[in-house]
PDB file of N, CA and C in Angstrom:
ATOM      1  N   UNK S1085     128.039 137.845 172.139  1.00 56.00           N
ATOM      2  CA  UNK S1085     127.527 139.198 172.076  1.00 56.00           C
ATOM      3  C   UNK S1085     128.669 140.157 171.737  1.00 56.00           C
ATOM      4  N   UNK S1086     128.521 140.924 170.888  1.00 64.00           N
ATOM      5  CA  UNK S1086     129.442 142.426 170.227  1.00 64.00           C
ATOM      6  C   UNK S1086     129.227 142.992 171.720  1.00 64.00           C
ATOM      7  N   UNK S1087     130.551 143.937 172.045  1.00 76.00           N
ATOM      8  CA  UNK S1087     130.519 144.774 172.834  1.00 76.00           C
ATOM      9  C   UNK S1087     130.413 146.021 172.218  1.00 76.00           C
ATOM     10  N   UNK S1088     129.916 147.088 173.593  1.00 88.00           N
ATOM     11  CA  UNK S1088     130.173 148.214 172.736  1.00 88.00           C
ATOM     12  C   UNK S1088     131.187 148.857 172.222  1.00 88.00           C
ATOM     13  N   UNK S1089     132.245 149.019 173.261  1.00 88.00           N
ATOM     14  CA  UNK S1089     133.476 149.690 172.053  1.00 88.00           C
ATOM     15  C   UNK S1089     133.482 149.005 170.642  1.00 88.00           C
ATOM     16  N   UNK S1090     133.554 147.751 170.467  1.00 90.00           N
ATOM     17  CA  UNK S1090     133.359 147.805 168.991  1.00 90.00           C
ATOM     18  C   UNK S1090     132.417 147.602 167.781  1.00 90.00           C
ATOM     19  N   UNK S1091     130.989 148.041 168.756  1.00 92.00           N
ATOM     20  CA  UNK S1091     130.076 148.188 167.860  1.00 92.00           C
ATOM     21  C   UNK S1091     130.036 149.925 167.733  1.00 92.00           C
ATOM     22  N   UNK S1092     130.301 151.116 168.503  1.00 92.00           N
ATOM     23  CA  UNK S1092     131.127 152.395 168.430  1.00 92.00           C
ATOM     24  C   UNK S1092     132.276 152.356 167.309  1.00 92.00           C
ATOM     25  N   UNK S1093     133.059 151.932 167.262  1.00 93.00           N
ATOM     26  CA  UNK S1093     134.597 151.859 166.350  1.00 93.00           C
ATOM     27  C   UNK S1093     133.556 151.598 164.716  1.00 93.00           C
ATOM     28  N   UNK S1094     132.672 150.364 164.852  1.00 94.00           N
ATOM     29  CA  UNK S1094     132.537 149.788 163.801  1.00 94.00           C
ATOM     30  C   UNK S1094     131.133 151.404 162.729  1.00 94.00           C
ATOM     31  N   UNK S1095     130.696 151.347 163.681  1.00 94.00           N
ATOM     32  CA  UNK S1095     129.634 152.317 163.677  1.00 94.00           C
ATOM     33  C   UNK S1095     130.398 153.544 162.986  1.00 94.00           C
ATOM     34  N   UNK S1096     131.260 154.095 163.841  1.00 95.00           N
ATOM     35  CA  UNK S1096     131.707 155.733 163.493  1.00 95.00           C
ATOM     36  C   UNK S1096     132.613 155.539 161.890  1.00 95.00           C
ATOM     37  N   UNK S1097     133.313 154.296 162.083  1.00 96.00           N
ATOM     38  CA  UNK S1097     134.305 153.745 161.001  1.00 96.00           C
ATOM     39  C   UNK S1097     133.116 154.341 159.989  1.00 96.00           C
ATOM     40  N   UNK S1098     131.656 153.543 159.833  1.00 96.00           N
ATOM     41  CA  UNK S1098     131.115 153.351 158.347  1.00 96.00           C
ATOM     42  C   UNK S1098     130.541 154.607 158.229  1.00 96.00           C
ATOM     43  N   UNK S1099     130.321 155.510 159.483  1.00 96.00           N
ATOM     44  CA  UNK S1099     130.022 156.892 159.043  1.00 96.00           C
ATOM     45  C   UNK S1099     131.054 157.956 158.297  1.00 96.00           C
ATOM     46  N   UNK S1100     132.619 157.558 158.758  1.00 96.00           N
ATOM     47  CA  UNK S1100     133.790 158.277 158.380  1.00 96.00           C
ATOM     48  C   UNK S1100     133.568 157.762 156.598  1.00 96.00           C
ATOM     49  N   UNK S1101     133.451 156.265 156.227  1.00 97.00           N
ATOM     50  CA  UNK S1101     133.286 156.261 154.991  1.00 97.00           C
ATOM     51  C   UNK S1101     132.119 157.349 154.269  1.00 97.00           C
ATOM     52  N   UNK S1102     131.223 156.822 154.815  1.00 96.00           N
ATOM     53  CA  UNK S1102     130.038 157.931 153.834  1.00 96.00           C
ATOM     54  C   UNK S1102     130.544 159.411 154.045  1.00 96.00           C
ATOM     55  N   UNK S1103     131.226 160.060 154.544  1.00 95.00           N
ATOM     56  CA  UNK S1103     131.570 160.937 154.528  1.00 95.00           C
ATOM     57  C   UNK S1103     132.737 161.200 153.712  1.00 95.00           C
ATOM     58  N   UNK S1104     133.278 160.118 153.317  1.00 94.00           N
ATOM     59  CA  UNK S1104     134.329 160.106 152.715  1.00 94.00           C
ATOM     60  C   UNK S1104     133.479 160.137 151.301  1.00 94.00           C
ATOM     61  N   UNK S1105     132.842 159.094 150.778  1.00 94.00           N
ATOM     62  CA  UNK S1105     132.877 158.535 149.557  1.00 94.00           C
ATOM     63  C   UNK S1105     131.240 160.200 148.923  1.00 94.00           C
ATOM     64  N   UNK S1106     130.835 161.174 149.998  1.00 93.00           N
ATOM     65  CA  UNK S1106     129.887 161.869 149.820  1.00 93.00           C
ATOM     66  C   UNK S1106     131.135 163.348 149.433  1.00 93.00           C
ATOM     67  N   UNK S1107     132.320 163.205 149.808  1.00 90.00           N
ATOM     68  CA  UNK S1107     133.276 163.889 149.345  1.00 90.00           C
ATOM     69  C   UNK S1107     133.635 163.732 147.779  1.00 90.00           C
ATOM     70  N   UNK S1108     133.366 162.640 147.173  1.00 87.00           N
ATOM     71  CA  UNK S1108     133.595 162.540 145.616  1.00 87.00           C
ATOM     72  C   UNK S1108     132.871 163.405 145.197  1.00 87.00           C
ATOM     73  N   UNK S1109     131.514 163.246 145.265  1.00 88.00           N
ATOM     74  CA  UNK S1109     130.787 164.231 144.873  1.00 88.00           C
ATOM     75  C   UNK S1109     131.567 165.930 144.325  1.00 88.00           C
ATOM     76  N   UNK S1110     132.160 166.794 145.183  1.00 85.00           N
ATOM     77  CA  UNK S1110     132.719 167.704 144.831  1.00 85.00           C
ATOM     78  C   UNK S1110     134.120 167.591 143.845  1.00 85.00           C
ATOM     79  N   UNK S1111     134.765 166.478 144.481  1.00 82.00           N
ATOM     80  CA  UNK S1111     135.750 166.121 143.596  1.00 82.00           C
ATOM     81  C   UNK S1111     135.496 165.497 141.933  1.00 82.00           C
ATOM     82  N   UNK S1112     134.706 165.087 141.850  1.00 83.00           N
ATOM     83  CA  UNK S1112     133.803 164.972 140.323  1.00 83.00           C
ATOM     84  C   UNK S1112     133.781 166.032 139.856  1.00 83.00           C
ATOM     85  N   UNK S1113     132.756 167.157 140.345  1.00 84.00           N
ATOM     86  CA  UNK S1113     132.690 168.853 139.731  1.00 84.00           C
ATOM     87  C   UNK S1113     134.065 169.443 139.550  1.00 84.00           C
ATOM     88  N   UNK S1114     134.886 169.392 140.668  1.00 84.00           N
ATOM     89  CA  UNK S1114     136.016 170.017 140.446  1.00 84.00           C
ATOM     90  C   UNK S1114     136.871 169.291 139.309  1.00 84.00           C
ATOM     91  N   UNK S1115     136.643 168.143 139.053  1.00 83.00           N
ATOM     92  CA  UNK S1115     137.580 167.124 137.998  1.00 83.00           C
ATOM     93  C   UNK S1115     136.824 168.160 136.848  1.00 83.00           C
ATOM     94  N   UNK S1116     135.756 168.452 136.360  1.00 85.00           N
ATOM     95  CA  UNK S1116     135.033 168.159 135.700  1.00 85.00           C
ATOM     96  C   UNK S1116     135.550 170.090 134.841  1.00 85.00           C
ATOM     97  N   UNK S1117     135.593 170.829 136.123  1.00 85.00           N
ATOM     98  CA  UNK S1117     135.617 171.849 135.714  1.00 85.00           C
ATOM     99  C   UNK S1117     137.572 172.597 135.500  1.00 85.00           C
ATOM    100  N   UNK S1118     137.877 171.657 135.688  1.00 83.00           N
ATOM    101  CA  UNK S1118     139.572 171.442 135.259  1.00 83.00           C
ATOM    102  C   UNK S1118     140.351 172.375 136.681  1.00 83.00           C
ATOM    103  N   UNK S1119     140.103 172.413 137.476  1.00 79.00           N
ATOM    104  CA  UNK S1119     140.248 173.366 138.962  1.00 79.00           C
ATOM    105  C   UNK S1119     141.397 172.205 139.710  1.00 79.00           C
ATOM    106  N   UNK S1120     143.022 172.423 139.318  1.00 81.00           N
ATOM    107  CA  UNK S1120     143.717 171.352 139.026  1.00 81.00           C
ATOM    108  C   UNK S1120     144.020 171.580 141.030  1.00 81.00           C
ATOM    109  N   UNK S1121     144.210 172.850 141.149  1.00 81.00           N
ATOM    110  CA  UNK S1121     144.058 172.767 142.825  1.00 81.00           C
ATOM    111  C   UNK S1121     143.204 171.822 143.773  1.00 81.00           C
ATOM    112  N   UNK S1122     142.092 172.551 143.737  1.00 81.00           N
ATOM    113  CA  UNK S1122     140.885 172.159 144.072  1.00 81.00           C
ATOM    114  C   UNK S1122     140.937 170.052 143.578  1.00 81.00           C
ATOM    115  N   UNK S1123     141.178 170.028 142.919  1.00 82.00           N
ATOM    116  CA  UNK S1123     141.117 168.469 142.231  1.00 82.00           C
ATOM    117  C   UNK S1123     142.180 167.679 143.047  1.00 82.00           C
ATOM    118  N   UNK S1124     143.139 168.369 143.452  1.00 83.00           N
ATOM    119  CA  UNK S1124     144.184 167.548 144.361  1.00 83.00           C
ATOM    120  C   UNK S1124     143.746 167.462 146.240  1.00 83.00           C
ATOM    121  N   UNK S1125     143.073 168.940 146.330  1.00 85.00           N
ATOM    122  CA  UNK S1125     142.674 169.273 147.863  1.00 85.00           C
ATOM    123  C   UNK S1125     141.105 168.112 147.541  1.00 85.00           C
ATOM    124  N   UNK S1126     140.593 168.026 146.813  1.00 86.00           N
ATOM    125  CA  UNK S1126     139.370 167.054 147.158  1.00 86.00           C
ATOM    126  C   UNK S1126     139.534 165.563 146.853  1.00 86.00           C
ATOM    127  N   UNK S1127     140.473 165.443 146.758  1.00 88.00           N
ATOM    128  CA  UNK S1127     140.907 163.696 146.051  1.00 88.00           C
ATOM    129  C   UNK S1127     142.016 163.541 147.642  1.00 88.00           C
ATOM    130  N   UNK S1128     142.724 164.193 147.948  1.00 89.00           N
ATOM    131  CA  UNK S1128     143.114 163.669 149.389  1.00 89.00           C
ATOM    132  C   UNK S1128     141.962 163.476 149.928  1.00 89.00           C
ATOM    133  N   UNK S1129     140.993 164.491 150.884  1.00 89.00           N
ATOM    134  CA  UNK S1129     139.923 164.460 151.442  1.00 89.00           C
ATOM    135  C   UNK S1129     139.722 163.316 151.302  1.00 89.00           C
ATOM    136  N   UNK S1130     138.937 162.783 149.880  1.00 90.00           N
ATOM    137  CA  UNK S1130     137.873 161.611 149.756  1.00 90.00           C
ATOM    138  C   UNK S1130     138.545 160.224 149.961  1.00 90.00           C
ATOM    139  N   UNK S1131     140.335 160.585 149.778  1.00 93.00           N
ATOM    140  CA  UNK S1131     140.874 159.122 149.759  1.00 93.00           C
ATOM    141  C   UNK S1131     140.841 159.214 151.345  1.00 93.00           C
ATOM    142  N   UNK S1132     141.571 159.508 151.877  1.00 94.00           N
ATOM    143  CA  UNK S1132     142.126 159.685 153.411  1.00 94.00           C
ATOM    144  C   UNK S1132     141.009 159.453 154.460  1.00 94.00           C
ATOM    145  N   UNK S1133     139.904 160.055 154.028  1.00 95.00           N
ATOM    146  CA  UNK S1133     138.268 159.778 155.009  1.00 95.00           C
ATOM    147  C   UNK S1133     138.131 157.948 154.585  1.00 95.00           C
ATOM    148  N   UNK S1134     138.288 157.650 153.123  1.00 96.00           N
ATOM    149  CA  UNK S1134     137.764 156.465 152.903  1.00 96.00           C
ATOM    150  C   UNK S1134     138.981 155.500 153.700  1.00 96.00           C
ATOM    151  N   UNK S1135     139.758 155.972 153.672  1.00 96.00           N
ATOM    152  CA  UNK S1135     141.133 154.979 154.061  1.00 96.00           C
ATOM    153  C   UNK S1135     140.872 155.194 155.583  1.00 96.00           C
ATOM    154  N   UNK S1136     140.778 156.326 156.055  1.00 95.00           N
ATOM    155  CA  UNK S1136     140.521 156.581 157.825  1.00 95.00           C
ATOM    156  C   UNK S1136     139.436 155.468 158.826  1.00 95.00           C
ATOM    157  N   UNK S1137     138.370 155.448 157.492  1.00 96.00           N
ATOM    158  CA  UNK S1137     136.986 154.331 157.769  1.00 96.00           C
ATOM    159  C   UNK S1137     137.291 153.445 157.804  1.00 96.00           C
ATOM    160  N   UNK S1138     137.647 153.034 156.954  1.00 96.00           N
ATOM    161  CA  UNK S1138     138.263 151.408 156.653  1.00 96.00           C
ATOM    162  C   UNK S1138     139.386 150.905 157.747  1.00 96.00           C
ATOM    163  N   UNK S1139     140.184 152.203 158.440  1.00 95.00           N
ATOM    164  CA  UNK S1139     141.058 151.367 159.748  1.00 95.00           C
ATOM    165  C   UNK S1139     140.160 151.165 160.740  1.00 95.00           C
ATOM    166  N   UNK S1140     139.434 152.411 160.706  1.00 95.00           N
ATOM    167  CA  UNK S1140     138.742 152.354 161.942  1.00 95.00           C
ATOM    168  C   UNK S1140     137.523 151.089 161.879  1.00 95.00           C
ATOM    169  N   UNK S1141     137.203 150.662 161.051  1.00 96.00           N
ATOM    170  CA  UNK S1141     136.163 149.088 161.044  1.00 96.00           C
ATOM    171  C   UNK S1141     137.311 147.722 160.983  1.00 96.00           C
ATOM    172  N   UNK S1142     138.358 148.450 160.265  1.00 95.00           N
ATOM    173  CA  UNK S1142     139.272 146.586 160.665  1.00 95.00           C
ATOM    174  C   UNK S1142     139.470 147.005 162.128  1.00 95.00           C
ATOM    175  N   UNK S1143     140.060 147.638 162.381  1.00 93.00           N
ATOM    176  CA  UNK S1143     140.328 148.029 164.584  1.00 93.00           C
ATOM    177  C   UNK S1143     139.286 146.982 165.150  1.00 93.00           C
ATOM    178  N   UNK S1144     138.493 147.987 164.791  1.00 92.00           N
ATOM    179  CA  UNK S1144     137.194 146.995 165.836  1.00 92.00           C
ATOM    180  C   UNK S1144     137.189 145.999 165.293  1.00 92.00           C
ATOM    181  N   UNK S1145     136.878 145.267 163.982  1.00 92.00           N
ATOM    182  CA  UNK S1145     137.102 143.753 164.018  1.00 92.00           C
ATOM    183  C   UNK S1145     137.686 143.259 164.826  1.00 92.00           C
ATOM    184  N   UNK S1146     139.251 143.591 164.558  1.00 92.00           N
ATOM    185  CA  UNK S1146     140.381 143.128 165.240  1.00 92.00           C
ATOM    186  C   UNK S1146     140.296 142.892 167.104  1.00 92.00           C
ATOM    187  N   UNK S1147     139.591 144.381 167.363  1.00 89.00           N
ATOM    188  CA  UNK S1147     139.417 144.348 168.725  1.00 89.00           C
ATOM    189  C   UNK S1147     139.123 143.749 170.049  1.00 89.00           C
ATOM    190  N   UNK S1148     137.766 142.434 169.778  1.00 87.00           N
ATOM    191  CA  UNK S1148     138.109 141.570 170.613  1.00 87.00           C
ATOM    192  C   UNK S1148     139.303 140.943 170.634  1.00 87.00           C
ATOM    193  N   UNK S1149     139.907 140.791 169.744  1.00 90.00           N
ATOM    194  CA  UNK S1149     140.954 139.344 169.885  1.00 90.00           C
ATOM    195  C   UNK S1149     142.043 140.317 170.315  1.00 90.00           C
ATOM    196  N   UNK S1150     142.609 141.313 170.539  1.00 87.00           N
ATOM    197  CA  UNK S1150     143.429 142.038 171.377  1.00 87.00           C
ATOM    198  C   UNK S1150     143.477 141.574 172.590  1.00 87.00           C
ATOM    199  N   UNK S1151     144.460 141.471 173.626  1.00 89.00           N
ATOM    200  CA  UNK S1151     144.718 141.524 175.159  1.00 89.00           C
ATOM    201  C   UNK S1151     144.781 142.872 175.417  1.00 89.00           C
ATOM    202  N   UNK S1152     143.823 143.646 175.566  1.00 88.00           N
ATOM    203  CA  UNK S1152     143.793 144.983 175.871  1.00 88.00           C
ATOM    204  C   UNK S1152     143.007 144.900 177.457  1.00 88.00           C
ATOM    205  N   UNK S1153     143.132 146.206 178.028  1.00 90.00           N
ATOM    206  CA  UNK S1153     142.360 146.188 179.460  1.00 90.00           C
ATOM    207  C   UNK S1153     141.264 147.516 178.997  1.00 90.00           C
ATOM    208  N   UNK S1154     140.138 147.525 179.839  1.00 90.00           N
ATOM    209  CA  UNK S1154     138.879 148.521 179.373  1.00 90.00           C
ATOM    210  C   UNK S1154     139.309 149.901 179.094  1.00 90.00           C
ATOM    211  N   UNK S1155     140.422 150.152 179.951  1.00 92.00           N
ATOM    212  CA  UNK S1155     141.295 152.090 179.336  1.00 92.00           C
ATOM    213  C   UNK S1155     141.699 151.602 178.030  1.00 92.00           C
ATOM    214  N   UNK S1156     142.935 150.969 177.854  1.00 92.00           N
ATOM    215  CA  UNK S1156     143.251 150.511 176.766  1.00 92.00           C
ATOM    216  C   UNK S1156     142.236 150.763 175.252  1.00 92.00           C
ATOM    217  N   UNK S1157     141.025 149.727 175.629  1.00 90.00           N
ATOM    218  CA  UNK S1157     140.051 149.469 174.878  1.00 90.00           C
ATOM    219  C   UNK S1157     139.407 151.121 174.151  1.00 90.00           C
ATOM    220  N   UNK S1158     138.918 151.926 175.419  1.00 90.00           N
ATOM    221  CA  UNK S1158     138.375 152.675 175.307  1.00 90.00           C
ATOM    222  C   UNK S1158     139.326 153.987 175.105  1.00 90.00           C
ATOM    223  N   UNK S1159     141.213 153.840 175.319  1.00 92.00           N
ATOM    224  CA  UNK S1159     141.043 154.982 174.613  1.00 92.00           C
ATOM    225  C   UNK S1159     141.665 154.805 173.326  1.00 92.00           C
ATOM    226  N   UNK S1160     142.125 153.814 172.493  1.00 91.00           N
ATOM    227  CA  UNK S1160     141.833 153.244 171.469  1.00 91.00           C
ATOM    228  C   UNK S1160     140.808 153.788 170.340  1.00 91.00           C
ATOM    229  N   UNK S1161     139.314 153.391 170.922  1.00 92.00           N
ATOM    230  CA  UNK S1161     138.242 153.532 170.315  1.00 92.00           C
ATOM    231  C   UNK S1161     137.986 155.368 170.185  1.00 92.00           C
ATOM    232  N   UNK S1162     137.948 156.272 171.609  1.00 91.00           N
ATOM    233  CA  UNK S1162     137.646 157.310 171.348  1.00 91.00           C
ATOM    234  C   UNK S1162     138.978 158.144 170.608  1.00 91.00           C
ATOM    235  N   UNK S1163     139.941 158.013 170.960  1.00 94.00           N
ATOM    236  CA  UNK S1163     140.902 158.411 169.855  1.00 94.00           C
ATOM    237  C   UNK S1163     140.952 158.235 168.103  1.00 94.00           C
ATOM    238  N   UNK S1164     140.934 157.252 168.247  1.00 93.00           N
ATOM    239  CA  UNK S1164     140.271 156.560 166.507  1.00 93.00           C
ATOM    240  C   UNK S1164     139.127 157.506 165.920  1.00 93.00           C
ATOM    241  N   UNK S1165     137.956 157.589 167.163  1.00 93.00           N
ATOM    242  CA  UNK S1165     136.413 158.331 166.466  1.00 93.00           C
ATOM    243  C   UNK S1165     137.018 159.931 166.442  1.00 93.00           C
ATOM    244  N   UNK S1166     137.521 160.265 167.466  1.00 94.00           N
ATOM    245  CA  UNK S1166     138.356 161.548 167.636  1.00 94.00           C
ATOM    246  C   UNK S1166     139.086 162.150 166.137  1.00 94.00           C
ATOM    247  N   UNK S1167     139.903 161.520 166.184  1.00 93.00           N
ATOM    248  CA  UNK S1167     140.683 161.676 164.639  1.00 93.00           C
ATOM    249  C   UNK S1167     139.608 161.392 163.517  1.00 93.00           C
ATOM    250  N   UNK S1168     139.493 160.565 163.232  1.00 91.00           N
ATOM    251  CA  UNK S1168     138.647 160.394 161.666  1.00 91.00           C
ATOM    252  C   UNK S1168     137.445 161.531 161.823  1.00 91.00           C
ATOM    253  N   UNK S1169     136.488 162.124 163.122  1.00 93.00           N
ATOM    254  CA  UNK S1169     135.737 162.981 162.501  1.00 93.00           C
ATOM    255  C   UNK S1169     136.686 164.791 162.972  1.00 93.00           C
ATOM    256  N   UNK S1170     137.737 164.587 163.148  1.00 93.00           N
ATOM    257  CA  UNK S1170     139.023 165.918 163.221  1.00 93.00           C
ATOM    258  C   UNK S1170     139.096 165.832 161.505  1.00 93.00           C
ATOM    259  N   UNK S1171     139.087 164.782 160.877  1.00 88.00           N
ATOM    260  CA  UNK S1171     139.740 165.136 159.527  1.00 88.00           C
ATOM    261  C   UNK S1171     138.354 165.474 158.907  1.00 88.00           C
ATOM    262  N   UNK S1172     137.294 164.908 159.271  1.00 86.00           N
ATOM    263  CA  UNK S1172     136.136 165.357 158.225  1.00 86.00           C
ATOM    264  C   UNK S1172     135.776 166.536 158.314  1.00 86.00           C
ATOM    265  N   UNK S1173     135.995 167.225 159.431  1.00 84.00           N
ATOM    266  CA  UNK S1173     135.476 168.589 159.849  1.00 84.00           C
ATOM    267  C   UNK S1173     136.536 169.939 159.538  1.00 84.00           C
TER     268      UNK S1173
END
């Protein structure tokens, strides 16, 4: 059986992606409309959310097989969800 901390980690991880990869979206228009600012501030965004997701779902993979204790575990997990939706917001 999956526990919950890392069905949480795995969960928030694939939401940080769609939030990430729903960030191209603007970064397309802004590519599109030559807004060379704007094109650098939305291409971090979309990489950094997609790269933020992607730690936060290997973590929890990784997470059972850690020797961690339940604080450990858990503040791990809420720190991780903490940060990745600090950067989306």
């Amino acid at each position: 059986m999956i526990s919950s901390p890392v069905v949480y980690l795995i969960l928030h991880g694939s939401i940080i992606i769609l939030i990430g990869l729903l960030v191209g979206l603007p970064l397309r228009s802004s590519i599109l409309r030559k807004a060379e600012a704007k094109v650098n501030a939305w291409r971090v965004a979309h990489s950094v959310l997609i790269m933020d997701g992607l730690l936060m779902v290997l973590v929890g993979m990784l997470l059972p097989r850690l020797s961690l204790d339940q604080v450990m575990i858990g503040a791990s997990v809420w720190s991780s969800v903490a940060s990745g939706y600090g950067f989306a917001v």
